[in-house]
């Protein structure tokens, strides 16, 4: 951990101002964080909600499960860590997080209404006749 000399108030103010501005992720890091945000793996809050000038966010990134990590391959220095993110990137990650929640909710709603049975075991007569025309040899064997 970095130590700050308490005797110099100017240094303390400069360090605090650095934190209030936050840090920008590079493009690769931002894309990784955005993917994890879409999955709902980040938790964010304003760094200092009482200070109107402070636009930075305090962000925690959870580790993705093994299935997600296999496909996303996130940097280990990003996940399981706290980050102080600048306001612009924090706002963007917040919007991506919200979109991810909304899109996943729609997927789950569609899944809850999906009828797998008829898709697997029922074919309308038109489809059945079309498949018989495409493979007449197979249909003759079935009739014997």
Coordinates of N, CA, C and O in Angstrom, one line a residue:
X1 N 0.8 -1.2 0.0 CA 0.0 0.0 0.0 C 0.9 1.2 0.0 O 1.9 1.3 0.6
X2 N 0.4 2.2 -0.7 CA 1.2 3.5 -0.8 C 1.0 4.3 0.5 O -0.1 4.5 1.0
X3 N 2.1 4.9 1.0 CA 2.0 5.7 2.2 C 2.1 7.2 1.7 O 2.8 7.5 0.8
X4 N 1.4 8.0 2.4 CA 1.4 9.5 2.1 C 1.8 10.2 3.4 O 1.3 9.9 4.5
X5 N 2.7 11.1 3.2 CA 3.2 11.9 4.4 C 2.0 12.8 4.8 O 1.5 13.6 4.0
X6 N 1.7 12.8 6.1 CA 0.6 13.6 6.6 C 1.0 15.0 6.8 O 0.2 15.9 6.7
X7 N 2.2 15.3 6.9 CA 2.7 16.7 7.1 C 2.4 17.6 5.9 O 2.3 18.8 6.1
X8 N 2.3 17.1 4.7 CA 2.1 17.9 3.6 C 0.7 17.8 3.1 O 0.3 16.9 2.4
X9 N -0.1 18.8 3.4 CA -1.5 18.9 3.0 C -1.7 18.9 1.5 O -2.7 18.4 1.0
X10 N -0.8 19.6 0.8 CA -0.9 19.7 -0.6 C -0.9 18.3 -1.3 O -1.6 18.0 -2.2
X11 N 0.0 17.5 -0.8 CA 0.1 16.1 -1.4 C -1.1 15.3 -1.1 O -1.6 14.5 -2.0
X12 N -1.7 15.5 0.1 CA -2.9 14.8 0.4 C -4.0 15.2 -0.5 O -4.8 14.4 -1.0
X13 N -4.2 16.5 -0.7 CA -5.2 17.0 -1.6 C -5.0 16.5 -3.1 O -6.0 16.1 -3.7
X14 N -3.7 16.5 -3.5 CA -3.5 15.9 -4.9 C -3.8 14.5 -5.0 O -4.4 14.0 -6.0
X15 N -3.5 13.7 -4.0 CA -3.8 12.2 -4.0 C -5.4 12.1 -4.0 O -5.9 11.2 -4.7
X16 N -6.1 12.8 -3.2 CA -7.5 12.7 -3.1 C -8.1 13.1 -4.4 O -9.1 12.5 -4.9
X17 N -7.6 14.1 -5.1 CA -8.1 14.6 -6.4 C -7.9 13.5 -7.4 O -8.8 13.3 -8.3
X18 N -6.8 12.7 -7.4 CA -6.6 11.6 -8.3 C -7.6 10.6 -8.1 O -8.2 10.0 -9.1
X19 N -8.0 10.3 -6.9 CA -9.0 9.3 -6.6 C -10.4 9.7 -7.0 O -11.2 9.0 -7.5
X20 N -10.6 11.0 -6.8 CA -11.9 11.5 -7.2 C -12.2 11.5 -8.7 O -13.3 11.4 -9.2
X21 N -11.1 11.6 -9.5 CA -11.2 11.5 -10.9 C -11.3 10.1 -11.4 O -11.9 9.8 -12.4
X22 N -10.8 9.2 -10.7 CA -10.8 7.8 -11.0 C -9.8 7.4 -12.1 O -9.1 8.3 -12.6
X23 N -9.8 6.2 -12.5 CA -8.9 5.7 -13.5 C -9.6 5.2 -14.7 O -10.7 4.5 -14.6
X24 N -9.1 5.4 -15.9 CA -9.7 4.9 -17.1 C -9.1 3.5 -17.4 O -7.9 3.3 -17.2
X25 N -10.0 2.6 -17.8 CA -9.5 1.3 -18.3 C -9.0 1.5 -19.7 O -9.6 2.3 -20.4
X26 N -8.0 0.7 -20.1 CA -7.7 0.7 -21.6 C -8.8 0.0 -22.3 O -9.7 -0.6 -21.7
X27 N -8.7 0.0 -23.6 CA -9.8 -0.5 -24.5 C -10.0 -2.0 -24.2 O -11.2 -2.4 -24.0
X28 N -9.0 -2.8 -24.1 CA -9.1 -4.2 -23.8 C -9.8 -4.5 -22.4 O -10.7 -5.3 -22.3
X29 N -9.3 -3.8 -21.4 CA -9.8 -3.9 -20.1 C -11.3 -3.5 -20.0 O -12.1 -4.1 -19.4
X30 N -11.6 -2.3 -20.7 CA -13.0 -1.9 -20.7 C -13.9 -2.9 -21.3 O -15.0 -3.2 -20.8
X31 N -13.5 -3.5 -22.5 CA -14.3 -4.5 -23.1 C -14.5 -5.7 -22.2 O -15.6 -6.2 -22.2
X32 N -13.5 -6.1 -21.5 CA -13.7 -7.2 -20.6 C -14.6 -6.9 -19.5 O -15.5 -7.7 -19.1
X33 N -14.5 -5.7 -18.9 CA -15.4 -5.2 -17.9 C -16.8 -5.1 -18.4 O -17.8 -5.4 -17.7
X34 N -17.0 -4.6 -19.6 CA -18.3 -4.5 -20.2 C -19.0 -5.8 -20.4 O -20.2 -6.0 -20.1
X35 N -18.2 -6.8 -20.8 CA -18.8 -8.2 -21.0 C -19.2 -8.7 -19.6 O -20.3 -9.3 -19.5
X36 N -18.4 -8.5 -18.6 CA -18.8 -9.0 -17.2 C -19.9 -8.1 -16.7 O -20.8 -8.7 -16.0
X37 N -20.0 -6.9 -17.0 CA -21.1 -6.0 -16.6 C -22.4 -6.5 -17.2 O -23.4 -6.6 -16.6
X38 N -22.3 -6.9 -18.5 CA -23.5 -7.4 -19.2 C -24.0 -8.6 -18.5 O -25.2 -8.9 -18.4
X39 N -23.1 -9.4 -18.0 CA -23.5 -10.7 -17.3 C -23.9 -10.4 -15.9 O -24.4 -11.3 -15.2
X40 N -23.8 -9.2 -15.4 CA -24.2 -8.8 -14.1 C -23.2 -9.2 -13.0 O -23.5 -9.4 -11.9
X41 N -21.9 -9.2 -13.4 CA -20.8 -9.6 -12.5 C -20.1 -8.4 -11.9 O -19.1 -8.5 -11.3
X42 N -20.7 -7.2 -12.1 CA -20.1 -6.0 -11.4 C -21.1 -5.4 -10.5 O -22.3 -5.5 -10.6
X43 N -20.5 -4.7 -9.4 CA -21.3 -4.0 -8.5 C -20.7 -2.6 -8.4 O -19.5 -2.5 -8.3
X44 N -21.5 -1.5 -8.6 CA -21.0 -0.2 -8.7 C -21.7 0.7 -7.7 O -22.9 0.5 -7.4
X45 N -21.0 1.8 -7.3 CA -21.6 2.9 -6.6 C -20.8 4.1 -6.7 O -19.6 4.0 -7.0
X46 N -21.3 5.3 -6.6 CA -20.5 6.5 -6.7 C -19.4 6.5 -5.6 O -19.7 6.0 -4.5
X47 N -18.3 6.9 -6.0 CA -17.1 6.9 -5.0 C -17.4 7.8 -3.8 O -17.2 7.3 -2.7
X48 N -18.0 8.9 -4.0 CA -18.3 9.8 -2.9 C -19.7 10.5 -3.3 O -19.7 11.5 -3.9
X49 N -20.8 9.8 -2.9 CA -22.1 10.4 -3.2 C -22.4 11.7 -2.7 O -23.3 12.4 -3.2
X50 N -21.7 12.2 -1.6 CA -22.0 13.5 -1.0 C -21.2 14.6 -1.7 O -21.6 15.8 -1.5
X51 N -20.2 14.3 -2.5 CA -19.4 15.3 -3.2 C -19.9 15.4 -4.7 O -19.8 14.4 -5.4
X52 N -20.6 16.5 -5.0 CA -21.1 16.7 -6.3 C -20.0 16.7 -7.4 O -20.3 16.4 -8.6
X53 N -18.8 17.1 -7.0 CA -17.7 17.2 -8.0 C -17.1 15.9 -8.3 O -16.4 15.7 -9.3
X54 N -17.3 14.9 -7.5 CA -16.7 13.6 -7.6 C -17.6 12.7 -8.6 O -18.7 12.4 -8.2
X55 N -17.1 12.4 -9.7 CA -17.8 11.6 -10.7 C -17.4 10.2 -10.8 O -18.0 9.4 -11.5
X56 N -16.3 9.8 -10.1 CA -15.8 8.5 -10.1 C -16.7 7.5 -9.5 O -17.5 7.8 -8.6
X57 N -16.5 6.2 -9.8 CA -17.3 5.1 -9.3 C -16.4 4.1 -8.6 O -15.3 3.9 -9.1
X58 N -16.9 3.5 -7.5 CA -16.2 2.4 -6.9 C -16.9 1.2 -7.5 O -18.1 1.0 -7.5
X59 N -16.0 0.3 -8.1 CA -16.6 -0.8 -8.8 C -15.9 -2.1 -8.3 O -14.7 -2.1 -8.1
X60 N -16.7 -3.1 -8.0 CA -16.2 -4.4 -7.7 C -16.6 -5.4 -8.8 O -17.7 -5.4 -9.2
X61 N -15.6 -6.2 -9.3 CA -15.9 -7.1 -10.3 C -15.8 -8.6 -9.8 O -14.8 -9.0 -9.3
X62 N -16.9 -9.2 -9.8 CA -17.0 -10.6 -9.3 C -16.3 -11.5 -10.3 O -16.2 -11.3 -11.5
X63 N -15.8 -12.7 -9.8 CA -15.2 -13.7 -10.7 C -16.4 -14.4 -11.5 O -17.4 -14.7 -10.9
X64 N -16.2 -14.5 -12.8 CA -17.2 -15.3 -13.6 C -17.2 -16.7 -13.2 O -16.1 -17.2 -12.8
X65 N -18.3 -17.5 -13.4 CA -18.2 -18.9 -13.2 C -17.3 -19.5 -14.3 O -16.9 -18.9 -15.2
X66 N -17.0 -20.8 -14.1 CA -16.1 -21.5 -15.0 C -16.5 -21.5 -16.4 O -15.7 -21.3 -17.3
X67 N -17.8 -21.7 -16.7 CA -18.3 -21.7 -18.0 C -18.1 -20.3 -18.7 O -17.7 -20.3 -19.8
X68 N -18.5 -19.3 -18.0 CA -18.3 -17.9 -18.5 C -16.8 -17.6 -18.7 O -16.4 -17.0 -19.7
X69 N -16.0 -18.0 -17.8 CA -14.6 -17.7 -17.8 C -13.9 -18.4 -19.0 O -13.0 -17.9 -19.6
X70 N -14.4 -19.6 -19.3 CA -13.8 -20.3 -20.4 C -13.9 -19.5 -21.7 O -13.0 -19.5 -22.5
X71 N -15.1 -18.9 -21.9 CA -15.3 -18.1 -23.2 C -14.7 -16.7 -23.1 O -14.3 -16.2 -24.1
X72 N -14.8 -16.1 -22.0 CA -14.4 -14.7 -21.8 C -12.9 -14.5 -21.5 O -12.4 -13.5 -21.9
X73 N -12.3 -15.5 -20.8 CA -10.9 -15.4 -20.5 C -10.5 -14.0 -19.9 O -9.7 -13.3 -20.5
X74 N -11.1 -13.6 -18.8 CA -10.8 -12.3 -18.3 C -9.4 -12.2 -17.6 O -8.9 -13.2 -17.2
X75 N -8.8 -11.0 -17.6 CA -7.6 -10.8 -16.9 C -7.8 -11.0 -15.4 O -8.7 -10.5 -14.9
X76 N -6.9 -11.7 -14.8 CA -7.0 -12.0 -13.4 C -6.8 -10.8 -12.5 O -7.3 -10.8 -11.4
X77 N -6.2 -9.8 -13.1 CA -6.0 -8.6 -12.3 C -7.2 -7.7 -12.3 O -7.3 -6.7 -11.6
X78 N -8.2 -8.0 -13.1 CA -9.5 -7.3 -13.2 C -10.6 -7.9 -12.3 O -11.3 -7.1 -11.6
X79 N -10.6 -9.2 -12.2 CA -11.7 -9.8 -11.5 C -11.4 -10.1 -10.0 O -10.2 -10.2 -9.7
X80 N -12.4 -10.0 -9.2 CA -12.2 -10.2 -7.8 C -11.5 -9.0 -7.1 O -10.9 -9.1 -6.1
X81 N -11.6 -7.9 -7.8 CA -10.9 -6.7 -7.3 C -11.8 -5.5 -7.2 O -12.8 -5.4 -7.9
X82 N -11.4 -4.5 -6.4 CA -12.1 -3.2 -6.4 C -11.3 -2.3 -7.3 O -10.1 -2.3 -7.4
X83 N -12.1 -1.4 -8.0 CA -11.5 -0.5 -8.9 C -12.2 0.9 -8.7 O -13.4 1.0 -8.4
X84 N -11.4 2.0 -8.9 CA -12.0 3.3 -8.9 C -12.0 3.7 -10.4 O -10.9 3.9 -11.0
X85 N -13.1 3.9 -11.0 CA -13.3 4.1 -12.4 C -13.7 5.5 -12.6 O -14.6 6.0 -11.8
X86 N -13.2 6.2 -13.7 CA -13.6 7.5 -13.9 C -15.1 7.6 -14.3 O -15.7 6.6 -14.7
X87 N -15.7 8.8 -14.2 CA -17.1 8.9 -14.4 C -17.7 8.5 -15.7 O -18.7 7.9 -15.9
X88 N -16.9 8.9 -16.8 CA -17.4 8.5 -18.2 C -17.5 7.0 -18.4 O -18.5 6.5 -18.8
X89 N -16.4 6.3 -18.0 CA -16.5 4.9 -18.2 C -17.4 4.2 -17.2 O -18.1 3.2 -17.5
X90 N -17.5 4.8 -16.0 CA -18.5 4.3 -15.0 C -19.9 4.4 -15.5 O -20.7 3.4 -15.4
X91 N -20.3 5.5 -16.1 CA -21.6 5.7 -16.6 C -21.9 4.7 -17.8 O -23.0 4.1 -17.9
X92 N -20.9 4.5 -18.6 CA -21.0 3.5 -19.8 C -21.2 2.1 -19.2 O -22.1 1.4 -19.7
X93 N -20.4 1.7 -18.2 CA -20.6 0.4 -17.7 C -21.9 0.2 -17.0 O -22.5 -0.9 -17.0
X94 N -22.4 1.3 -16.4 CA -23.7 1.3 -15.8 C -24.8 1.0 -16.8 O -25.8 0.2 -16.6
X95 N -24.7 1.7 -17.9 CA -25.7 1.4 -19.0 C -25.6 0.0 -19.6 O -26.6 -0.6 -19.8
X96 N -24.4 -0.5 -19.7 CA -24.2 -1.9 -20.2 C -24.8 -2.9 -19.2 O -25.4 -3.8 -19.6
X97 N -24.6 -2.6 -17.9 CA -25.1 -3.5 -16.9 C -26.6 -3.5 -17.0 O -27.2 -4.6 -16.9
X98 N -27.2 -2.4 -17.1 CA -28.7 -2.3 -17.2 C -29.2 -3.0 -18.5 O -30.2 -3.8 -18.4
X99 N -28.6 -2.8 -19.6 CA -29.0 -3.5 -20.9 C -28.8 -5.0 -20.7 O -29.7 -5.7 -21.2
X100 N -27.8 -5.4 -20.1 CA -27.6 -6.9 -19.9 C -28.7 -7.5 -19.0 O -29.2 -8.6 -19.4
X101 N -29.1 -6.8 -18.0 CA -30.2 -7.3 -17.1 C -31.5 -7.4 -18.0 O -32.2 -8.4 -17.9
X102 N -31.7 -6.3 -18.7 CA -33.0 -6.3 -19.5 C -33.0 -7.4 -20.6 O -34.0 -8.1 -20.8
X103 N -31.8 -7.6 -21.3 CA -31.8 -8.6 -22.4 C -31.8 -10.0 -21.8 O -32.5 -10.9 -22.4
X104 N -31.2 -10.2 -20.7 CA -31.2 -11.6 -20.0 C -32.7 -11.8 -19.5 O -33.1 -13.0 -19.7
X105 N -33.3 -10.8 -19.0 CA -34.7 -11.0 -18.6 C -35.6 -11.4 -19.7 O -36.5 -12.3 -19.6
X106 N -35.4 -10.8 -20.9 CA -36.2 -11.2 -22.1 C -35.9 -12.6 -22.5 O -36.8 -13.3 -22.9
X107 N -34.6 -13.0 -22.4 CA -34.3 -14.4 -22.8 C -35.0 -15.4 -21.9 O -35.5 -16.4 -22.3
X108 N -35.0 -15.1 -20.6 CA -35.7 -16.0 -19.6 C -37.2 -16.0 -19.8 O -37.8 -17.0 -19.7
X109 N -37.8 -14.8 -20.1 CA -39.2 -14.8 -20.4 C -39.5 -15.6 -21.6 O -40.5 -16.4 -21.6
X110 N -38.7 -15.5 -22.7 CA -39.0 -16.3 -23.9 C -38.8 -17.8 -23.6 O -39.6 -18.6 -24.1
X111 N -37.8 -18.1 -22.8 CA -37.6 -19.5 -22.4 C -38.7 -20.1 -21.6 O -39.1 -21.2 -21.9
X112 N -39.3 -19.3 -20.8 CA -40.4 -19.8 -19.9 C -41.7 -20.0 -20.8 O -42.5 -20.8 -20.4
X113 N -41.8 -19.4 -21.9 CA -43.0 -19.6 -22.8 C -42.7 -20.6 -23.9 O -43.6 -20.9 -24.6
X114 N -41.4 -20.9 -24.1 CA -41.1 -21.8 -25.3 C -41.6 -23.2 -25.1 O -41.5 -23.8 -24.1
X115 N -42.2 -23.7 -26.2 CA -42.8 -25.0 -26.2 C -41.8 -26.0 -26.9 O -41.8 -26.0 -28.2
X116 N -41.0 -26.7 -26.2 CA -40.1 -27.6 -26.9 C -40.7 -28.8 -27.4 O -40.3 -29.4 -28.4
X117 N -41.8 -29.3 -26.8 CA -42.4 -30.5 -27.2 C -42.9 -30.5 -28.6 O -42.6 -31.3 -29.4
X118 N -43.7 -29.5 -29.0 CA -44.2 -29.4 -30.3 C -43.1 -29.2 -31.4 O -43.2 -29.7 -32.5
X119 N -42.1 -28.5 -31.0 CA -40.9 -28.3 -31.9 C -40.2 -29.6 -32.2 O -39.6 -29.7 -33.3
X120 N -40.2 -30.5 -31.2 CA -39.5 -31.7 -31.4 C -40.3 -32.9 -31.9 O -39.8 -33.7 -32.6
X121 N -41.6 -32.9 -31.6 CA -42.4 -34.1 -31.9 C -43.6 -33.8 -32.8 O -44.3 -34.8 -33.2
X122 N -43.9 -32.6 -33.2 CA -45.0 -32.3 -34.0 C -44.5 -31.6 -35.2 O -43.8 -30.6 -35.1
X123 N -44.9 -32.1 -36.4 CA -44.6 -31.4 -37.6 C -45.9 -31.3 -38.4 O -46.6 -32.3 -38.6
X124 N -46.2 -30.1 -38.9 CA -47.4 -29.9 -39.7 C -47.3 -30.8 -40.9 O -46.3 -31.2 -41.4
X125 N -48.5 -31.1 -41.5 CA -48.6 -32.0 -42.7 C -47.7 -31.5 -43.8 O -47.1 -32.3 -44.6
X126 N -47.7 -30.2 -44.0 CA -46.9 -29.6 -45.2 C -45.5 -29.9 -45.0 O -44.8 -30.3 -46.0
X127 N -44.9 -29.8 -43.8 CA -43.5 -30.1 -43.6 C -43.3 -31.6 -43.8 O -42.3 -32.0 -44.3
X128 N -44.2 -32.4 -43.3 CA -44.1 -33.9 -43.4 C -44.1 -34.3 -44.9 O -43.3 -35.1 -45.3
X129 N -45.0 -33.7 -45.7 CA -45.1 -34.1 -47.1 C -43.8 -33.6 -47.8 O -43.3 -34.3 -48.7
X130 N -43.3 -32.4 -47.5 CA -42.1 -31.9 -48.1 C -40.9 -32.8 -47.8 O -40.1 -33.1 -48.7
X131 N -40.8 -33.3 -46.6 CA -39.7 -34.2 -46.3 C -39.8 -35.6 -47.0 O -38.9 -36.2 -47.4
X132 N -41.1 -36.0 -47.2 CA -41.3 -37.3 -47.9 C -40.9 -37.1 -49.4 O -40.3 -38.0 -50.0
X133 N -41.2 -36.0 -50.0 CA -40.8 -35.7 -51.4 C -39.3 -35.7 -51.5 O -38.7 -36.1 -52.5
X134 N -38.6 -35.1 -50.5 CA -37.1 -35.0 -50.6 C -36.4 -36.4 -50.5 O -35.4 -36.6 -51.0
X135 N -37.0 -37.3 -49.7 CA -36.4 -38.6 -49.5 C -37.4 -39.7 -49.7 O -37.8 -40.4 -48.7
X136 N -37.8 -40.0 -51.0 CA -38.8 -41.0 -51.2 C -38.3 -42.4 -50.9 O -39.1 -43.3 -50.5
X137 N -37.0 -42.7 -51.0 CA -36.5 -44.1 -50.7 C -36.7 -44.4 -49.2 O -37.1 -45.5 -48.8
X138 N -36.5 -43.4 -48.3 CA -36.6 -43.7 -46.9 C -38.0 -43.9 -46.5 O -38.3 -44.8 -45.7
X139 N -39.0 -43.3 -47.2 CA -40.4 -43.4 -46.9 C -40.9 -44.8 -47.4 O -41.8 -45.4 -46.8
X140 N -40.3 -45.3 -48.5 CA -40.8 -46.7 -49.0 C -40.4 -47.7 -48.0 O -41.1 -48.7 -47.7
X141 N -39.2 -47.6 -47.4 CA -38.7 -48.6 -46.4 C -39.6 -48.6 -45.2 O -39.9 -49.6 -44.6
X142 N -40.1 -47.4 -44.8 CA -41.0 -47.3 -43.6 C -42.3 -48.0 -43.9 O -42.9 -48.5 -43.0
X143 N -42.8 -48.0 -45.2 CA -44.1 -48.6 -45.5 C -44.1 -50.1 -45.5 O -45.1 -50.7 -45.3
X144 N -42.9 -50.7 -45.7 CA -42.9 -52.2 -45.7 C -43.0 -52.8 -44.4 O -42.9 -52.7 -43.4

